[in-house]
PDB file of C-alpha atoms in Angstrom:
ATOM      1  CA  MET A   1     107.948 -99.920   1.349  1.00 56.00           C
ATOM      2  CA  ALA A   2     105.048 -99.657   3.506  1.00 47.00           C
ATOM      3  CA  GLY A   3     105.729-100.986   7.323  1.00 44.00           C
ATOM      4  CA  SER A   4     104.095-104.003   8.797  1.00 42.00           C
ATOM      5  CA  GLN A   5     105.001-106.520  11.604  1.00 52.00           C
ATOM      6  CA  SER A   6     105.377-109.204   9.729  1.00 69.00           C
ATOM      7  CA  MET A   7     107.194-108.035   7.327  1.00 87.00           C
ATOM      8  CA  GLY A   8     110.808-108.306   6.967  1.00 93.00           C
ATOM      9  CA  GLN A   9     113.383-106.455   7.859  1.00 96.00           C
ATOM     10  CA  VAL A  10     115.262-104.203   5.069  1.00 97.00           C
ATOM     11  CA  VAL A  11     118.731-103.011   4.602  1.00 97.00           C
ATOM     12  CA  ALA A  12     119.083-100.714   2.115  1.00 98.00           C
ATOM     13  CA  ILE A  13     122.332-100.482   0.022  1.00 98.00           C
ATOM     14  CA  VAL A  14     122.284 -97.378  -1.499  1.00 97.00           C
ATOM     15  CA  GLY A  15     125.771 -94.404  -2.568  1.00 96.00           C
ATOM     16  CA  ALA A  16     126.862 -92.670  -5.849  1.00 94.00           C
ATOM     17  CA  GLU A  17     127.877 -94.812  -9.141  1.00 90.00           C
ATOM     18  CA  SER A  18     130.642 -97.222  -9.198  1.00 87.00           C
ATOM     19  CA  THR A  19     130.638 -97.252  -5.216  1.00 93.00           C
ATOM     20  CA  GLY A  20     130.179-101.166  -5.494  1.00 92.00           C
ATOM     21  CA  LYS A  21     126.499-101.328  -4.392  1.00 95.00           C
ATOM     22  CA  SER A  22     125.789-104.399  -6.338  1.00 94.00           C
ATOM     23  CA  THR A  23     129.153-105.980  -5.603  1.00 94.00           C
ATOM     24  CA  LEU A  24     128.455-105.771  -1.802  1.00 96.00           C
ATOM     25  CA  ALA A  25     124.660-106.662  -1.813  1.00 97.00           C
ATOM     26  CA  LEU A  26     125.534-109.628  -3.929  1.00 96.00           C
ATOM     27  CA  GLU A  27     128.502-111.221  -1.417  1.00 96.00           C
ATOM     28  CA  LEU A  28     126.133-109.863   1.652  1.00 97.00           C
ATOM     29  CA  HIS A  29     123.538-112.255  -0.191  1.00 97.00           C
ATOM     30  CA  ARG A  30     125.508-115.222  -0.343  1.00 96.00           C
ATOM     31  CA  VAL A  31     127.394-114.954   3.425  1.00 96.00           C
ATOM     32  CA  LEU A  32     123.872-114.730   5.016  1.00 97.00           C
ATOM     33  CA  THR A  33     122.138-117.369   2.762  1.00 96.00           C
ATOM     34  CA  ALA A  34     125.254-119.599   3.444  1.00 96.00           C
ATOM     35  CA  ARG A  35     124.016-119.453   7.212  1.00 95.00           C
ATOM     36  CA  GLY A  36     120.492-120.396   6.520  1.00 95.00           C
ATOM     37  CA  MET A  37     118.751-117.808   6.707  1.00 95.00           C
ATOM     38  CA  SER A  38     115.813-116.511   4.621  1.00 96.00           C
ATOM     39  CA  VAL A  39     117.572-113.119   2.329  1.00 97.00           C
ATOM     40  CA  ALA A  40     116.284-111.931  -0.259  1.00 98.00           C
ATOM     41  CA  LEU A  41     118.334-109.871  -2.836  1.00 98.00           C
ATOM     42  CA  VAL A  42     116.275-107.074  -4.532  1.00 98.00           C
ATOM     43  CA  THR A  43     118.075-105.474  -8.133  1.00 95.00           C
ATOM     44  CA  GLU A  44     117.671-101.917  -9.175  1.00 95.00           C
ATOM     45  CA  ALA A  45     115.147-100.898 -11.628  1.00 96.00           C
ATOM     46  CA  LEU A  46     116.256 -98.575 -13.142  1.00 94.00           C
ATOM     47  CA  ARG A  47     119.360-101.130 -14.561  1.00 91.00           C
ATOM     48  CA  ASP A  48     116.784-103.154 -15.524  1.00 93.00           C
ATOM     49  CA  PHE A  49     115.293-100.396 -16.878  1.00 94.00           C
ATOM     50  CA  CYS A  50     117.866 -99.543 -19.682  1.00 91.00           C
ATOM     51  CA  ASP A  51     118.910-103.179 -20.444  1.00 90.00           C
ATOM     52  CA  GLN A  52     114.994-103.281 -21.560  1.00 93.00           C
ATOM     53  CA  HIS A  53     115.351 -99.839 -23.353  1.00 93.00           C
ATOM     54  CA  GLY A  54     119.151 -99.612 -24.667  1.00 91.00           C
ATOM     55  CA  ARG A  55     118.363 -95.404 -23.287  1.00 91.00           C
ATOM     56  CA  THR A  56     118.309 -93.954 -19.507  1.00 90.00           C
ATOM     57  CA  PRO A  57     114.659 -92.285 -18.737  1.00 94.00           C
ATOM     58  CA  ARG A  58     113.350 -89.500 -19.101  1.00 95.00           C
ATOM     59  CA  VAL A  59     112.355 -86.892 -17.148  1.00 96.00           C
ATOM     60  CA  ASP A  60     108.945 -88.241 -16.789  1.00 97.00           C
ATOM     61  CA  GLU A  61     109.645 -92.236 -16.378  1.00 97.00           C
ATOM     62  CA  GLN A  62     111.432 -91.654 -13.412  1.00 97.00           C
ATOM     63  CA  ALA A  63     108.288 -91.883 -11.006  1.00 98.00           C
ATOM     64  CA  ALA A  64     107.606 -95.229 -12.257  1.00 98.00           C
ATOM     65  CA  ILE A  65     110.736 -96.669 -11.951  1.00 98.00           C
ATOM     66  CA  ALA A  66     111.024 -94.973  -7.960  1.00 98.00           C
ATOM     67  CA  ALA A  67     108.210 -96.742  -7.118  1.00 98.00           C
ATOM     68  CA  GLU A  68     108.751-100.505  -9.167  1.00 98.00           C
ATOM     69  CA  GLN A  69     111.364 -99.879  -6.560  1.00 98.00           C
ATOM     70  CA  SER A  70     109.661 -99.725  -3.418  1.00 98.00           C
ATOM     71  CA  ARG A  71     107.400-102.411  -5.011  1.00 98.00           C
ATOM     72  CA  ARG A  72     109.883-104.859  -5.240  1.00 98.00           C
ATOM     73  CA  ILE A  73     111.052-104.464  -1.721  1.00 98.00           C
ATOM     74  CA  HIS A  74     107.637-104.527  -0.512  1.00 97.00           C
ATOM     75  CA  GLU A  75     107.145-107.274  -2.198  1.00 97.00           C
ATOM     76  CA  ALA A  76     110.449-108.898  -1.093  1.00 98.00           C
ATOM     77  CA  ALA A  77     110.022-108.042   2.374  1.00 97.00           C
ATOM     78  CA  ALA A  78     106.034-109.709   2.614  1.00 97.00           C
ATOM     79  CA  THR A  79     108.337-113.409   2.000  1.00 96.00           C
ATOM     80  CA  HIS A  80     112.147-112.969   3.430  1.00 97.00           C
ATOM     81  CA  ALA A  81     113.367-111.917   6.752  1.00 96.00           C
ATOM     82  CA  LEU A  82     115.937-110.671   5.231  1.00 97.00           C
ATOM     83  CA  VAL A  83     115.845-108.061   2.435  1.00 98.00           C
ATOM     84  CA  LEU A  84     118.627-107.059   0.731  1.00 98.00           C
ATOM     85  CA  ALA A  85     118.379-103.948  -1.118  1.00 98.00           C
ATOM     86  CA  ASP A  86     120.590-103.029  -3.977  1.00 96.00           C
ATOM     87  CA  THR A  87     119.411 -99.247  -3.962  1.00 96.00           C
ATOM     88  CA  THR A  88     116.009 -97.720  -2.759  1.00 98.00           C
ATOM     89  CA  ALA A  89     113.921 -95.583  -4.691  1.00 98.00           C
ATOM     90  CA  LEU A  90     115.980 -92.401  -2.664  1.00 97.00           C
ATOM     91  CA  MET A  91     118.447 -93.097  -5.896  1.00 96.00           C
ATOM     92  CA  ILE A  92     115.780 -91.900  -8.417  1.00 97.00           C
ATOM     93  CA  ALA A  93     114.805 -89.054  -6.436  1.00 98.00           C
ATOM     94  CA  VAL A  94     118.669 -88.161  -6.711  1.00 97.00           C
ATOM     95  CA  TYR A  95     119.304 -88.285  -9.848  1.00 94.00           C
ATOM     96  CA  SER A  96     116.409 -86.573 -10.794  1.00 96.00           C
ATOM     97  CA  ASP A  97     117.344 -83.733  -8.835  1.00 97.00           C
ATOM     98  CA  LEU A  98     120.673 -83.910 -10.589  1.00 94.00           C
ATOM     99  CA  ILE A  99     119.913 -84.355 -13.814  1.00 93.00           C
ATOM    100  CA  PHE A 100     116.855 -82.851 -14.212  1.00 96.00           C
ATOM    101  CA  GLN A 101     116.639 -80.197 -11.960  1.00 96.00           C
ATOM    102  CA  ASP A 102     113.025 -82.046 -10.379  1.00 97.00           C
ATOM    103  CA  ASN A 103     113.005 -82.442  -6.801  1.00 97.00           C
ATOM    104  CA  SER A 104     109.185 -84.117  -6.529  1.00 98.00           C
ATOM    105  CA  LEU A 105     110.361 -87.069  -6.341  1.00 98.00           C
ATOM    106  CA  TYR A 106     111.482 -86.716  -2.501  1.00 98.00           C
ATOM    107  CA  ALA A 107     108.581 -86.402  -0.658  1.00 97.00           C
ATOM    108  CA  GLN A 108     106.915 -90.169  -2.118  1.00 98.00           C
ATOM    109  CA  THR A 109     110.341 -92.077  -1.800  1.00 98.00           C
ATOM    110  CA  GLU A 110     112.209 -90.570   1.627  1.00 97.00           C
ATOM    111  CA  HIS A 111     108.973 -91.937   3.125  1.00 97.00           C
ATOM    112  CA  ASP A 112     109.566 -95.268   1.727  1.00 97.00           C
ATOM    113  CA  HIS A 113     113.208 -95.478   2.493  1.00 97.00           C
ATOM    114  CA  ALA A 114     112.579 -94.630   6.501  1.00 95.00           C
ATOM    115  CA  GLN A 115     110.558 -98.154   5.953  1.00 93.00           C
ATOM    116  CA  ALA A 116     114.298 -98.941   5.997  1.00 96.00           C
ATOM    117  CA  SER A 117     115.285-100.748   9.086  1.00 95.00           C
ATOM    118  CA  MET A 118     119.222 -99.836   8.012  1.00 95.00           C
ATOM    119  CA  THR A 119     121.323 -97.916   5.591  1.00 97.00           C
ATOM    120  CA  LEU A 120     124.042 -98.616   4.538  1.00 97.00           C
ATOM    121  CA  LEU A 121     126.120 -95.608   2.566  1.00 97.00           C
ATOM    122  CA  THR A 122     129.064 -96.871   0.330  1.00 96.00           C
ATOM    123  CA  ALA A 123     132.261 -95.037   0.570  1.00 95.00           C
ATOM    124  CA  LEU A 124     133.711 -92.800  -2.273  1.00 94.00           C
ATOM    125  CA  ASP A 125     136.957 -94.574  -2.291  1.00 91.00           C
ATOM    126  CA  LEU A 126     137.078 -96.645  -5.006  1.00 90.00           C
ATOM    127  CA  PRO A 127     138.171 -95.961  -8.279  1.00 84.00           C
ATOM    128  CA  TRP A 128     135.463 -95.242 -10.649  1.00 78.00           C
ATOM    129  CA  GLU A 129     134.839 -97.816 -13.669  1.00 80.00           C
ATOM    130  CA  ARG A 130     132.485 -97.587 -16.532  1.00 72.00           C
ATOM    131  CA  ASP A 131     129.554 -99.714 -16.328  1.00 65.00           C
ATOM    132  CA  GLY A 132     127.019 -98.827 -19.694  1.00 59.00           C
ATOM    133  CA  LEU A 133     123.673 -96.721 -20.203  1.00 52.00           C
ATOM    134  CA  ILE A 134     123.259 -96.304 -15.514  1.00 56.00           C
ATOM    135  CA  ARG A 135     126.935 -94.289 -15.073  1.00 55.00           C
ATOM    136  CA  ASP A 136     127.257 -90.016 -15.629  1.00 64.00           C
ATOM    137  CA  GLY A 137     131.297 -90.071 -14.882  1.00 70.00           C
ATOM    138  CA  PRO A 138     133.295 -89.449 -11.978  1.00 76.00           C
ATOM    139  CA  HIS A 139     133.018 -85.812 -11.778  1.00 82.00           C
ATOM    140  CA  VAL A 140     128.999 -86.660 -10.257  1.00 86.00           C
ATOM    141  CA  ARG A 141     129.684 -89.301  -7.539  1.00 92.00           C
ATOM    142  CA  VAL A 142     130.576 -86.173  -4.896  1.00 94.00           C
ATOM    143  CA  PRO A 143     127.450 -84.268  -5.554  1.00 95.00           C
ATOM    144  CA  VAL A 144     124.971 -87.466  -5.337  1.00 95.00           C
ATOM    145  CA  ASP A 145     126.994 -88.174  -2.422  1.00 96.00           C
ATOM    146  CA  THR A 146     126.206 -84.841  -0.761  1.00 97.00           C
ATOM    147  CA  LEU A 147     122.752 -85.568  -1.824  1.00 97.00           C
ATOM    148  CA  VAL A 148     122.242 -88.652  -0.634  1.00 96.00           C
ATOM    149  CA  ARG A 149     123.206 -87.639   2.550  1.00 96.00           C
ATOM    150  CA  GLN A 150     121.029 -84.824   3.061  1.00 96.00           C
ATOM    151  CA  ALA A 151     118.284 -87.141   1.892  1.00 96.00           C
ATOM    152  CA  LEU A 152     118.907 -89.290   4.658  1.00 96.00           C
ATOM    153  CA  GLN A 153     119.429 -86.774   7.097  1.00 94.00           C
ATOM    154  CA  ARG A 154     116.065 -85.347   6.082  1.00 95.00           C
ATOM    155  CA  THR A 155     114.768 -89.149   6.611  1.00 92.00           C
ATOM    156  CA  SER A 156     115.967 -89.460  10.238  1.00 87.00           C
ATOM    157  CA  ALA A 157     117.265 -92.952   8.827  1.00 81.00           C
ATOM    158  CA  PRO A 158     120.674 -94.213  10.417  1.00 82.00           C
ATOM    159  CA  TYR A 159     123.123 -95.324   8.377  1.00 91.00           C
ATOM    160  CA  ALA A 160     126.432 -96.605   8.105  1.00 93.00           C
ATOM    161  CA  VAL A 161     129.118 -95.756   5.777  1.00 95.00           C
ATOM    162  CA  VAL A 162     131.001 -98.594   3.980  1.00 95.00           C
ATOM    163  CA  ALA A 163     134.053 -98.153   3.031  1.00 94.00           C
ATOM    164  CA  GLY A 164     136.969-100.222   2.569  1.00 94.00           C
ATOM    165  CA  VAL A 165     138.431-102.608  -0.735  1.00 92.00           C
ATOM    166  CA  GLY A 166     137.813-106.441  -1.261  1.00 91.00           C
ATOM    167  CA  VAL A 167     137.587-108.263   1.710  1.00 94.00           C
ATOM    168  CA  ALA A 168     137.919-105.555   4.265  1.00 94.00           C
ATOM    169  CA  ARG A 169     134.495-103.391   2.803  1.00 95.00           C
ATOM    170  CA  VAL A 170     132.394-106.413   2.414  1.00 95.00           C
ATOM    171  CA  GLN A 171     133.206-106.868   6.688  1.00 95.00           C
ATOM    172  CA  ARG A 172     132.023-103.695   7.343  1.00 95.00           C
ATOM    173  CA  ALA A 173     128.796-104.100   5.708  1.00 95.00           C
ATOM    174  CA  LEU A 174     129.379-107.458   7.502  1.00 96.00           C
ATOM    175  CA  GLU A 175     129.337-106.233  10.605  1.00 95.00           C
ATOM    176  CA  ALA A 176     126.649-103.701  10.545  1.00 94.00           C
ATOM    177  CA  VAL A 177     124.026-105.957   9.478  1.00 95.00           C
ATOM    178  CA  GLU A 178     125.059-108.320  12.356  1.00 94.00           C
ATOM    179  CA  HIS A 179     124.614-105.543  14.894  1.00 91.00           C
ATOM    180  CA  LEU A 180     121.230-105.071  13.077  1.00 91.00           C
ATOM    181  CA  LEU A 181     120.176-108.735  13.834  1.00 91.00           C
ATOM    182  CA  ASP A 182     121.783-109.068  16.755  1.00 88.00           C
ATOM    183  CA  THR A 183     119.128-106.538  18.198  1.00 83.00           C
ATOM    184  CA  PRO A 184     116.821-108.090  19.550  1.00 80.00           C
ATOM    185  CA  ALA A 185     119.246-110.142  21.957  1.00 79.00           C
ATOM    186  CA  ARG A 186     121.307-107.056  22.526  1.00 79.00           C
ATOM    187  CA  GLN A 187     118.009-105.737  24.095  1.00 75.00           C
ATOM    188  CA  ALA A 188     116.474-108.834  26.004  1.00 76.00           C
ATOM    189  CA  ARG A 189     120.256-108.928  27.593  1.00 73.00           C
ATOM    190  CA  ALA A 190     119.737-105.007  28.921  1.00 72.00           C
ATOM    191  CA  GLY A 191     116.792-105.972  30.473  1.00 68.00           C
ATOM    192  CA  GLN A 192     118.178-108.602  32.758  1.00 67.00           C
ATOM    193  CA  GLY A 193     121.055-106.528  33.705  1.00 59.00           C
ATOM    194  CA  THR A 194     120.516-104.872  37.295  1.00 52.00           C
ATOM    195  CA  ARG A 195     123.238-101.756  36.294  1.00 50.00           C
ATOM    196  CA  TRP A 196     121.479 -98.487  34.808  1.00 45.00           C
ATOM    197  CA  ARG A 197     122.595 -98.351  31.385  1.00 48.00           C
ATOM    198  CA  TRP A 198     122.180 -95.540  28.958  1.00 46.00           C
ATOM    199  CA  PHE A 199     122.460 -95.391  25.453  1.00 47.00           C
ATOM    200  CA  CYS A 200     123.782 -92.623  23.518  1.00 53.00           C
ATOM    201  CA  GLU A 201     121.763 -91.004  20.468  1.00 51.00           C
ATOM    202  CA  ASN A 202     123.731 -93.210  17.514  1.00 52.00           C
ATOM    203  CA  CYS A 203     124.036 -96.575  19.065  1.00 56.00           C
ATOM    204  CA  ASP A 204     121.979 -99.132  21.073  1.00 51.00           C
ATOM    205  CA  ASP A 205     124.067-101.001  21.838  1.00 52.00           C
ATOM    206  CA  GLY A 206     124.274-102.215  25.312  1.00 46.00           C
ATOM    207  CA  GLU A 207     127.705-104.539  26.009  1.00 48.00           C
ATOM    208  CA  CYS A 208     129.315-101.127  25.510  1.00 50.00           C
ATOM    209  CA  GLU A 209     132.273-100.599  27.330  1.00 43.00           C
ATOM    210  CA  GLN A 210     131.568 -96.373  27.412  1.00 40.00           C
ATOM    211  CA  HIS A 211     127.999 -97.067  28.285  1.00 37.00           C
ATOM    212  CA  TRP A 212     128.938 -98.257  31.707  1.00 38.00           C
ATOM    213  CA  LEU A 213     128.436 -95.613  33.577  1.00 39.00           C
ATOM    214  CA  PRO A 214     129.372 -95.560  37.471  1.00 39.00           C
ATOM    215  CA  ARG A 215     125.383 -95.976  39.871  1.00 37.00           C
ATOM    216  CA  ALA A 216     124.354 -92.426  41.400  1.00 39.00           C
ATOM    217  CA  ALA A 217     125.554 -92.362  45.579  1.00 39.00           C
ATOM    218  CA  PRO A 218     121.976 -93.434  47.324  1.00 36.00           C
TER     219      PRO A 218
END
């Protein structure tokens, strides 16, 4: 996911298995496309590998799958204003670490993931469901979630945790994406103000009432 000024914004959707990543990506794509936006949905390279080969990948095949995931995202960002990535290569690194005790993929996949404009991390509040070859069981969800959070912290990538069931889950994710898309307009509004504004390290919303501070006395 090499960065470029001409590239579209990437929303990365990551999280442990059976936390609704694919469903969330599909719903966001449906809603945003209906608004007339240029939106690409990038599917999961690991799922395609398992469907094609009828098995999960070996440790020596992980790097190629990670590279393919990043390639798909980069290609989509070159032709669309917004890309919804149903996982990134970072998830391949996490599973390589968890299953094969191989942490060699983190450096490249964290670099690739850091190019995303926003990350949505799906919470563990949905029941686990079986899904063919690509799920290992409910016992891996907490360890995976922990490794994903640690990797995100290393990349310093901003992320929003998406929780809730059904429509509520989609709405929370949509609000986060809308906040991202509104960034240029918020920055323009902030530049037009006459009062001094402060932005906390966790939010760049200049309209938030908590950000309006009294001006210092002359």
